[in-house]
Each structure stands twice: as structure tokens, then as C-alpha cells.
PDB file of C-alpha atoms in Angstrom:
ATOM      1  CA  MET A 307      37.112  50.545  39.384  1.00  0.00           C
ATOM      2  CA  TYR A 308      39.899  50.651  41.890  1.00  0.00           C
ATOM      3  CA  PRO A 309      42.285  47.887  42.721  1.00  0.00           C
ATOM      4  CA  GLY A 310      41.115  45.904  45.625  1.00  0.00           C
ATOM      5  CA  ASN A 311      37.392  46.563  44.984  1.00  0.00           C
ATOM      6  CA  PRO A 312      35.345  43.405  44.630  1.00  0.00           C
ATOM      7  CA  PRO A 313      33.903  42.775  41.145  1.00  0.00           C
ATOM      8  CA  SER A 314      30.317  43.653  40.580  1.00  0.00           C
ATOM      9  CA  GLY A 315      27.659  41.036  41.342  1.00  0.00           C
ATOM     10  CA  ARG A 316      26.873  40.633  37.691  1.00  0.00           C
ATOM     11  CA  GLY A 317      28.574  37.538  36.180  1.00  0.00           C
ATOM     12  CA  ARG A 318      28.603  35.684  32.902  1.00  0.00           C
ATOM     13  CA  GLY A 319      25.817  33.294  33.927  1.00  0.00           C
ATOM     14  CA  PRO A 320      22.966  35.054  32.065  1.00  0.00           C
ATOM     15  CA  LEU A 321      25.085  35.392  28.897  1.00  0.00           C
ATOM     16  CA  VAL A 322      25.975  31.690  28.930  1.00  0.00           C
ATOM     17  CA  THR A 323      22.324  30.785  29.492  1.00  0.00           C
ATOM     18  CA  VAL A 324      21.177  32.880  26.519  1.00  0.00           C
ATOM     19  CA  LEU A 325      23.860  31.330  24.277  1.00  0.00           C
ATOM     20  CA  VAL A 326      22.900  27.776  25.306  1.00  0.00           C
ATOM     21  CA  VAL A 327      19.200  28.467  24.655  1.00  0.00           C
ATOM     22  CA  LEU A 328      20.004  29.915  21.211  1.00  0.00           C
ATOM     23  CA  ALA A 329      22.183  26.902  20.336  1.00  0.00           C
ATOM     24  CA  VAL A 330      19.418  24.482  21.353  1.00  0.00           C
ATOM     25  CA  LEU A 331      16.871  26.389  19.243  1.00  0.00           C
ATOM     26  CA  VAL A 332      19.131  26.418  16.169  1.00  0.00           C
ATOM     27  CA  VAL A 333      19.977  22.718  16.427  1.00  0.00           C
ATOM     28  CA  GLY A 334      16.373  21.760  17.172  1.00  0.00           C
ATOM     29  CA  GLY A 335      15.029  23.900  14.328  1.00  0.00           C
ATOM     30  CA  GLY A 336      17.549  22.434  11.900  1.00  0.00           C
ATOM     31  CA  THR A 337      16.637  18.906  12.934  1.00  0.00           C
ATOM     32  CA  LEU A 338      12.923  19.634  12.588  1.00  0.00           C
ATOM     33  CA  TRP A 339      13.459  21.195   9.140  1.00  0.00           C
ATOM     34  CA  TYR A 340      15.427  18.106   8.033  1.00  0.00           C
ATOM     35  CA  LEU A 341      12.844  15.637   9.345  1.00  0.00           C
ATOM     36  CA  LEU A 342       9.866  17.480   7.880  1.00  0.00           C
ATOM     37  CA  GLY A 343      11.598  18.186   4.560  1.00  0.00           C
ATOM     38  CA  ASP A 344      10.512  16.888   1.172  1.00  0.00           C
ATOM     39  CA  ASP A 345      12.329  13.563   1.587  1.00  0.00           C
ATOM     40  CA  ASP A 346       9.220  11.465   2.261  1.00  0.00           C
ATOM     41  CA  GLU A 347       9.534   9.391  -0.923  1.00  0.00           C
ATOM     42  CA  PRO A 348      12.791   7.935  -2.180  1.00  0.00           C
ATOM     43  CA  SER A 349      13.583   9.302  -5.578  1.00  0.00           C
ATOM     44  CA  THR A 350      13.930   6.809  -8.386  1.00  0.00           C
ATOM     45  CA  THR A 351      14.998   7.155 -11.927  1.00  0.00           C
ATOM     46  CA  THR A 352      14.120   4.907 -14.775  1.00  0.00           C
ATOM     47  CA  GLY A 353      15.207   5.150 -18.298  1.00  0.00           C
ATOM     48  CA  ALA A 354      14.899   3.180 -21.435  1.00  0.00           C
ATOM     49  CA  ALA A 355      15.750   3.141 -25.064  1.00  0.00           C
ATOM     50  CA  LEU A 356      12.278   2.040 -26.108  1.00  0.00           C
ATOM     51  CA  PRO A 357       9.808   3.338 -28.658  1.00  0.00           C
ATOM     52  CA  THR A 358       7.623   6.001 -27.123  1.00  0.00           C
ATOM     53  CA  ALA A 359       4.331   4.459 -28.230  1.00  0.00           C
ATOM     54  CA  PRO A 360       2.969   1.552 -26.206  1.00  0.00           C
ATOM     55  CA  VAL A 361       3.538  -1.749 -27.934  1.00  0.00           C
ATOM     56  CA  GLU A 362       0.864  -4.375 -27.944  1.00  0.00           C
ATOM     57  CA  PRO A 363       0.264  -7.162 -30.409  1.00  0.00           C
ATOM     58  CA  ASP A 364      -2.521  -6.387 -32.801  1.00  0.00           C
ATOM     59  CA  ALA A 365      -4.908  -8.835 -34.408  1.00  0.00           C
ATOM     60  CA  THR A 366      -2.979  -8.943 -37.699  1.00  0.00           C
ATOM     61  CA  THR A 367       0.371  -9.914 -36.173  1.00  0.00           C
ATOM     62  CA  ALA A 368      -0.647 -11.891 -33.089  1.00  0.00           C
ATOM     63  CA  ASP A 369      -0.206 -15.648 -33.197  1.00  0.00           C
ATOM     64  CA  PRO A 370      -3.723 -17.139 -32.873  1.00  0.00           C
ATOM     65  CA  ALA A 371      -2.288 -20.231 -31.187  1.00  0.00           C
ATOM     66  CA  GLY A 372      -0.799 -18.080 -28.431  1.00  0.00           C
ATOM     67  CA  PRO A 373       2.767 -18.209 -27.187  1.00  0.00           C
ATOM     68  CA  THR A 374       4.871 -21.211 -28.075  1.00  0.00           C
ATOM     69  CA  ALA A 375       5.597 -23.917 -25.537  1.00  0.00           C
ATOM     70  CA  THR A 376       9.224 -22.766 -25.247  1.00  0.00           C
ATOM     71  CA  THR A 377       8.185 -19.334 -23.983  1.00  0.00           C
ATOM     72  CA  PRO A 378       8.521 -18.991 -20.205  1.00  0.00           C
ATOM     73  CA  ALA A 379       5.295 -18.123 -18.443  1.00  0.00           C
ATOM     74  CA  PRO A 380       5.075 -14.610 -17.026  1.00  0.00           C
ATOM     75  CA  ALA A 381       5.669 -14.196 -13.309  1.00  0.00           C
ATOM     76  CA  SER A 382       2.755 -13.774 -10.947  1.00  0.00           C
ATOM     77  CA  SER A 383       3.508 -10.053 -10.785  1.00  0.00           C
ATOM     78  CA  ALA A 384       3.636  -7.845 -13.878  1.00  0.00           C
ATOM     79  CA  ASP A 385       6.181  -5.523 -12.229  1.00  0.00           C
ATOM     80  CA  PRO A 386       9.442  -5.416 -14.232  1.00  0.00           C
ATOM     81  CA  ARG A 387      11.428  -5.614 -10.982  1.00  0.00           C
ATOM     82  CA  PHE A 388      10.682  -9.340 -11.032  1.00  0.00           C
ATOM     83  CA  VAL A 389      11.342 -10.098 -14.716  1.00  0.00           C
ATOM     84  CA  LYS A 390      13.949 -12.710 -15.572  1.00  0.00           C
ATOM     85  CA  ALA A 391      15.987 -13.391 -18.701  1.00  0.00           C
ATOM     86  CA  GLY A 392      13.809 -15.218 -21.224  1.00  0.00           C
ATOM     87  CA  GLN A 393      10.591 -13.483 -20.179  1.00  0.00           C
ATOM     88  CA  CYS A 394       8.980 -10.658 -22.145  1.00  0.00           C
ATOM     89  CA  VAL A 395       7.751  -7.167 -21.290  1.00  0.00           C
ATOM     90  CA  ARG A 396       5.595  -4.590 -23.043  1.00  0.00           C
ATOM     91  CA  ASN A 397       5.650  -0.804 -22.755  1.00  0.00           C
ATOM     92  CA  GLU A 398       2.414   0.601 -21.341  1.00  0.00           C
ATOM     93  CA  GLY A 399       3.814   4.111 -20.912  1.00  0.00           C
ATOM     94  CA  PRO A 400       2.335   7.127 -22.678  1.00  0.00           C
ATOM     95  CA  ALA A 401       3.693   8.123 -26.076  1.00  0.00           C
ATOM     96  CA  GLY A 402       6.683  10.383 -25.565  1.00  0.00           C
ATOM     97  CA  GLY A 403       6.607   9.818 -21.803  1.00  0.00           C
ATOM     98  CA  LYS A 404       8.291   7.712 -19.203  1.00  0.00           C
ATOM     99  CA  PRO A 405       8.241   4.009 -20.133  1.00  0.00           C
ATOM    100  CA  LYS A 406       6.129   1.687 -18.005  1.00  0.00           C
ATOM    101  CA  LEU A 407       7.098  -1.923 -18.519  1.00  0.00           C
ATOM    102  CA  LEU A 408       4.843  -4.830 -17.605  1.00  0.00           C
ATOM    103  CA  ILE A 409       5.698  -8.523 -17.733  1.00  0.00           C
ATOM    104  CA  THR A 410       3.661 -10.207 -20.437  1.00  0.00           C
ATOM    105  CA  ALA A 411       3.532 -13.343 -22.544  1.00  0.00           C
ATOM    106  CA  CYS A 412       6.033 -13.271 -25.396  1.00  0.00           C
ATOM    107  CA  ALA A 413       4.365 -12.253 -28.639  1.00  0.00           C
ATOM    108  CA  PRO A 414       5.139 -10.039 -31.619  1.00  0.00           C
ATOM    109  CA  ARG A 415       5.844  -6.393 -30.668  1.00  0.00           C
ATOM    110  CA  THR A 416       6.952  -7.258 -27.139  1.00  0.00           C
ATOM    111  CA  TYR A 417      10.476  -7.125 -25.736  1.00  0.00           C
ATOM    112  CA  GLU A 418      12.310 -10.284 -24.740  1.00  0.00           C
ATOM    113  CA  VAL A 419      14.707  -9.893 -21.833  1.00  0.00           C
ATOM    114  CA  LEU A 420      18.037 -11.200 -23.079  1.00  0.00           C
ATOM    115  CA  ARG A 421      20.019 -10.340 -19.959  1.00  0.00           C
ATOM    116  CA  ARG A 422      19.396  -8.751 -16.573  1.00  0.00           C
ATOM    117  CA  PHE A 423      22.095  -6.945 -14.591  1.00  0.00           C
ATOM    118  CA  ASP A 424      21.248  -6.507 -10.898  1.00  0.00           C
ATOM    119  CA  GLY A 425      23.085  -4.014  -8.721  1.00  0.00           C
ATOM    120  CA  ALA A 426      24.134  -0.385  -8.860  1.00  0.00           C
ATOM    121  CA  THR A 427      23.619   1.481 -12.110  1.00  0.00           C
ATOM    122  CA  SER A 428      24.512   5.047 -12.920  1.00  0.00           C
ATOM    123  CA  GLY A 429      22.035   5.553 -15.744  1.00  0.00           C
ATOM    124  CA  GLU A 430      21.976   5.589 -19.516  1.00  0.00           C
ATOM    125  CA  ARG A 431      25.703   5.267 -20.209  1.00  0.00           C
ATOM    126  CA  ASP A 432      25.984   2.376 -17.783  1.00  0.00           C
ATOM    127  CA  ALA A 433      22.977   0.613 -19.351  1.00  0.00           C
ATOM    128  CA  GLU A 434      24.403   1.113 -22.859  1.00  0.00           C
ATOM    129  CA  ALA A 435      27.797  -0.205 -21.766  1.00  0.00           C
ATOM    130  CA  LYS A 436      26.333  -3.286 -20.093  1.00  0.00           C
ATOM    131  CA  CYS A 437      23.959  -4.115 -22.946  1.00  0.00           C
ATOM    132  CA  GLY A 438      26.610  -3.393 -25.579  1.00  0.00           C
ATOM    133  CA  LYS A 439      28.178  -6.723 -24.588  1.00  0.00           C
ATOM    134  CA  VAL A 440      24.892  -8.628 -25.064  1.00  0.00           C
ATOM    135  CA  GLU A 441      24.522 -10.100 -28.542  1.00  0.00           C
ATOM    136  CA  GLY A 442      21.268  -9.281 -30.328  1.00  0.00           C
ATOM    137  CA  TYR A 443      19.940  -6.592 -27.994  1.00  0.00           C
ATOM    138  CA  THR A 444      17.891  -3.794 -29.574  1.00  0.00           C
ATOM    139  CA  ASN A 445      16.817  -1.781 -26.510  1.00  0.00           C
ATOM    140  CA  TRP A 446      17.728  -1.299 -22.863  1.00  0.00           C
ATOM    141  CA  TYR A 447      15.882  -0.262 -19.719  1.00  0.00           C
ATOM    142  CA  PHE A 448      17.319   0.732 -16.352  1.00  0.00           C
ATOM    143  CA  PHE A 449      15.906   1.352 -12.894  1.00  0.00           C
ATOM    144  CA  ASP A 450      18.016   3.521 -10.595  1.00  0.00           C
ATOM    145  CA  SER A 451      16.951   3.860  -6.963  1.00  0.00           C
ATOM    146  CA  GLU A 452      18.507   5.473  -3.907  1.00  0.00           C
ATOM    147  CA  LEU A 453      19.120   1.898  -2.729  1.00  0.00           C
ATOM    148  CA  ASP A 454      21.688   0.397  -5.108  1.00  0.00           C
ATOM    149  CA  THR A 455      20.532  -3.109  -4.215  1.00  0.00           C
ATOM    150  CA  LEU A 456      17.236  -2.372  -6.027  1.00  0.00           C
ATOM    151  CA  ASP A 457      18.881  -1.096  -9.232  1.00  0.00           C
ATOM    152  CA  PHE A 458      18.829  -3.160 -12.416  1.00  0.00           C
ATOM    153  CA  VAL A 459      19.423  -2.961 -16.161  1.00  0.00           C
ATOM    154  CA  LEU A 460      17.463  -4.976 -18.724  1.00  0.00           C
ATOM    155  CA  CYS A 461      18.911  -5.737 -22.154  1.00  0.00           C
ATOM    156  CA  LEU A 462      15.951  -6.246 -24.477  1.00  0.00           C
ATOM    157  CA  LYS A 463      15.273  -7.529 -27.977  1.00  0.00           C
ATOM    158  CA  GLN A 464      12.139  -6.388 -29.765  1.00  0.00           C
ATOM    159  CA  ARG A 465      10.187  -9.332 -31.148  1.00  0.00           C
TER     160      ARG A 465
END
């Protein structure tokens, strides 16, 4: 190339076009991968210091007259998310597995909810710390969700 010669007709236009197309493909592919990822269900964690065997009253220990008049009636839903202090729950989970609490009438071999802590929980240590301040508790249960507003800790007393 000599000074004074005009530059060749080939510019940077095709190179810029290729780079823009590649950038769009990378960003679009990354977005698609994120949206179609395995995040369909929010992950939740529950934990409890409960016996591993399901607890249900048996015929030898159950009160034939039923629950006493001072026992609050169970809520319309058996889901432990709706349990209140004073109500009882039972563990329907498999032996050695994840506990599955259900609201039930208070009876022998059920768990009375002494205190409920709503709001963010970080797991076992947090549940132990919260329930450690509750007089008479024997067990705890926590529910930890991605949404901290759904988290709760139950301080329980086995009956």
C-alpha cells in the first residue's frame, strides 16, 4: 500500500455484524437455559426432632371419652402450616424418613404446639435456639422455604 492510495473497499461492517450475531446467540441461549432449568419447583426444607415412627394413639392409651373440653378443635385443614399454639399434631411420616405432621385432636402420643415462631428460619440450630427458650418443650419442627415469609418453627411437647 502506498501513501495516497484509497483504502480497500472491505470495511469492518461484516466483522461487527458477526460479533453482534454471536453476542445475541450467547445471551439468548443463556436466558433460555436459565428459564428452562430445573427451577420449576421452589425448594423447601423441613426438619424436626421427632421420633421416626408415626405416632398415633392406640386403643390401650386413648381416652374413650375423646379430647377434653379445654382442647382446641383442629383447624379445617390438617396442614401444619396452619397450626396454632394449643393445637396438636401427629407424625404420619415413614419410620426413619422425613416427618409429615398433620393437625389432629389432642390425645396421648400426639404433640402439643407450645409456641409457633413465624418468619425466617435457618434450620436446626435456629429451631433449637428458639425452642430452647420455651418451657416444657420436648421436640421441635421447622419449615424452611425459599420465601422467608412462609418459614416457621414449632416448639412441641409430646403428650
